[in-house]
Structures are given as C-alpha cells and as structure tokens.
Short mmCIF file of C-alpha atoms in Angstrom, two decimals:
data_model
loop_
_atom_site.label_atom_id
_atom_site.label_comp_id
_atom_site.label_asym_id
_atom_site.label_seq_id
_atom_site.Cartn_x
_atom_site.Cartn_y
_atom_site.Cartn_z
CA GLN N 1 -6.42 -14.46 -8.16
CA VAL N 2 -3.57 -13.68 -5.83
CA GLN N 3 0.07 -14.29 -6.63
CA LEU N 4 2.31 -14.81 -3.61
CA VAL N 5 6.10 -14.58 -3.66
CA GLU N 6 8.15 -15.69 -0.67
CA SER N 7 11.68 -14.54 0.07
CA GLY N 8 14.18 -14.53 2.90
CA GLY N 9 15.03 -18.20 3.18
CA GLY N 10 18.56 -19.50 3.39
CA LEU N 11 21.13 -21.36 5.45
CA VAL N 12 21.44 -20.43 9.12
CA GLN N 13 23.21 -21.96 12.10
CA PRO N 14 21.24 -23.38 15.02
CA GLY N 15 20.18 -20.59 17.33
CA GLY N 16 20.13 -18.09 14.50
CA SER N 17 17.32 -16.01 13.04
CA LEU N 18 15.67 -15.44 9.69
CA ARG N 19 12.79 -13.29 8.53
CA LEU N 20 10.63 -14.56 5.71
CA SER N 21 8.52 -12.24 3.61
CA CYS N 22 5.54 -12.98 1.42
CA ALA N 23 4.53 -10.31 -1.06
CA ALA N 24 1.05 -10.47 -2.57
CA SER N 25 -0.04 -9.14 -5.94
CA ARG N 26 -3.15 -7.51 -4.51
CA SER N 27 -4.71 -6.43 -1.26
CA ILE N 28 -4.62 -9.07 1.46
CA SER N 29 -6.79 -7.24 3.96
CA VAL N 30 -9.66 -9.75 3.77
CA PHE N 31 -7.44 -12.81 3.76
CA THR N 32 -6.27 -15.02 6.55
CA MET N 33 -2.54 -15.32 5.90
CA ASN N 34 -0.72 -18.47 6.86
CA TRP N 35 2.78 -19.87 6.82
CA HIS N 36 3.14 -23.60 6.28
CA ARG N 37 6.24 -25.74 5.99
CA GLN N 38 7.13 -29.10 4.57
CA ALA N 39 10.21 -31.06 5.54
CA PRO N 40 11.56 -33.90 3.40
CA GLY N 41 9.44 -37.01 3.82
CA LYS N 42 6.87 -35.22 5.97
CA GLU N 43 3.45 -33.74 5.39
CA ARG N 44 2.96 -30.02 5.03
CA GLU N 45 2.09 -28.45 8.38
CA LEU N 46 0.63 -25.13 9.45
CA VAL N 47 3.24 -23.08 11.31
CA ALA N 48 1.51 -19.75 11.92
CA ALA N 49 -1.70 -17.97 11.00
CA PHE N 50 -2.83 -14.36 11.06
CA THR N 51 -6.56 -13.89 10.50
CA TYR N 52 -8.04 -10.83 8.84
CA GLY N 53 -9.56 -10.08 12.22
CA GLY N 54 -6.15 -9.83 13.83
CA THR N 55 -5.87 -13.16 15.65
CA THR N 56 -2.61 -15.10 15.52
CA ASN N 57 -2.07 -18.81 16.07
CA TYR N 58 1.08 -20.92 16.15
CA ALA N 59 2.04 -24.54 16.04
CA ASP N 60 3.22 -25.74 19.44
CA SER N 61 6.64 -26.48 18.00
CA VAL N 62 7.30 -22.81 17.18
CA LYS N 63 5.48 -20.95 19.96
CA GLY N 64 7.73 -18.41 21.60
CA ARG N 65 10.25 -18.56 18.75
CA PHE N 66 8.31 -17.51 15.63
CA THR N 67 6.23 -14.39 15.11
CA ILE N 68 3.85 -13.78 12.23
CA SER N 69 2.99 -10.23 11.25
CA ARG N 70 1.34 -8.49 8.35
CA ASP N 71 1.42 -5.08 6.73
CA ASN N 72 -1.77 -4.65 4.75
CA THR N 73 -0.51 -1.37 3.30
CA LYS N 74 2.34 -3.28 1.66
CA ASN N 75 0.33 -6.42 0.91
CA THR N 76 3.00 -8.36 2.76
CA VAL N 77 3.12 -10.94 5.54
CA TYR N 78 6.23 -11.81 7.50
CA LEU N 79 7.50 -14.68 9.60
CA GLN N 80 10.22 -13.79 12.08
CA MET N 81 12.00 -16.96 13.13
CA ASN N 82 14.31 -16.91 16.14
CA SER N 83 16.22 -19.61 18.02
CA LEU N 84 16.13 -21.78 14.95
CA LYS N 85 16.64 -25.52 15.32
CA PRO N 86 17.71 -28.17 12.81
CA GLU N 87 14.16 -29.53 12.90
CA ASP N 88 12.92 -26.22 11.49
CA THR N 89 14.58 -27.14 8.20
CA ALA N 90 11.88 -27.20 5.53
CA VAL N 91 10.42 -25.43 2.55
CA TYR N 92 8.23 -22.62 3.89
CA TYR N 93 5.09 -21.68 1.99
CA CYS N 94 2.91 -18.62 2.22
CA ASN N 95 -0.84 -19.18 1.92
CA ALA N 96 -3.74 -16.76 1.52
CA GLU N 97 -7.12 -18.09 2.54
CA PHE N 98 -10.58 -16.54 2.03
CA LEU N 99 -13.99 -18.24 2.03
CA GLY N 100 -12.55 -21.59 1.00
CA LEU N 101 -10.26 -20.17 -1.65
CA ASN N 102 -6.59 -20.89 -1.17
CA TYR N 103 -3.58 -19.35 -2.90
CA TRP N 104 -0.02 -20.53 -2.46
CA GLY N 105 3.44 -19.22 -3.09
CA GLN N 106 6.23 -21.26 -4.59
CA GLY N 107 8.04 -21.72 -1.28
CA THR N 108 11.40 -20.72 0.12
CA GLN N 109 13.97 -23.11 1.55
CA VAL N 110 15.12 -22.73 5.14
CA THR N 111 18.04 -24.87 6.24
CA VAL N 112 19.25 -24.87 9.82
CA SER N 113 22.64 -26.53 10.09
CA SER N 114 26.07 -26.00 11.54
#
C-alpha cells in the first residue's frame, strides 16, 4: 500500500504559477508517478508522467508550461505549473503506478481565475 497526499493547490490568476507536491508514505523509486486532473463535467485526464526509468511525458495541452519532477529521497513528486490558464482549473490527482497496481491521492483543487 502507498498513501499519497497532494498539496499546493489554490486560486491563482491567469498567467500565474503553482507548484503541486505529492508526498508518498513509502519509497516511490519503482513507481511510475503521474499527475492527472479532472475538471467539472469532464473525464479525468493524464497531465504528466515520470517513469521509474526517468522518462517524462506530458499532455499536449500542458507541454512547455508544466514540469513534473521527483525526489526519490523524499518520496515526493512535484508538478510545476507555469503560465496557467482558466482551462487548467481542475482537481489534480497524484497517482503511483507499478505492475498494474494503482494508488491515488485525494486530490487538490487548482482554480485559475481573475
């Protein structure tokens, strides 16, 4: 079992920045760590992924604006979000994935509005 706790969400103006953190209850070194988001009335979508092998992938909608990183010594994954847009408004979820097992955090709300 892995417990994941997200933090760092909030209200930000368009063009602003936020950094989300996801703290895990145990080592995440073997996990692929993902950030997903779900906007009201929409399906949950994968935003960014960081494999245990060191590869990163991003949704087209956030490429060049969001950066995923991980610190295995702190059992923490981050999502740096820059140039935020109103359409980035959603609940952001951290996900740990390993051999078909999936663990999820409770989510953190990000609202981009003037």
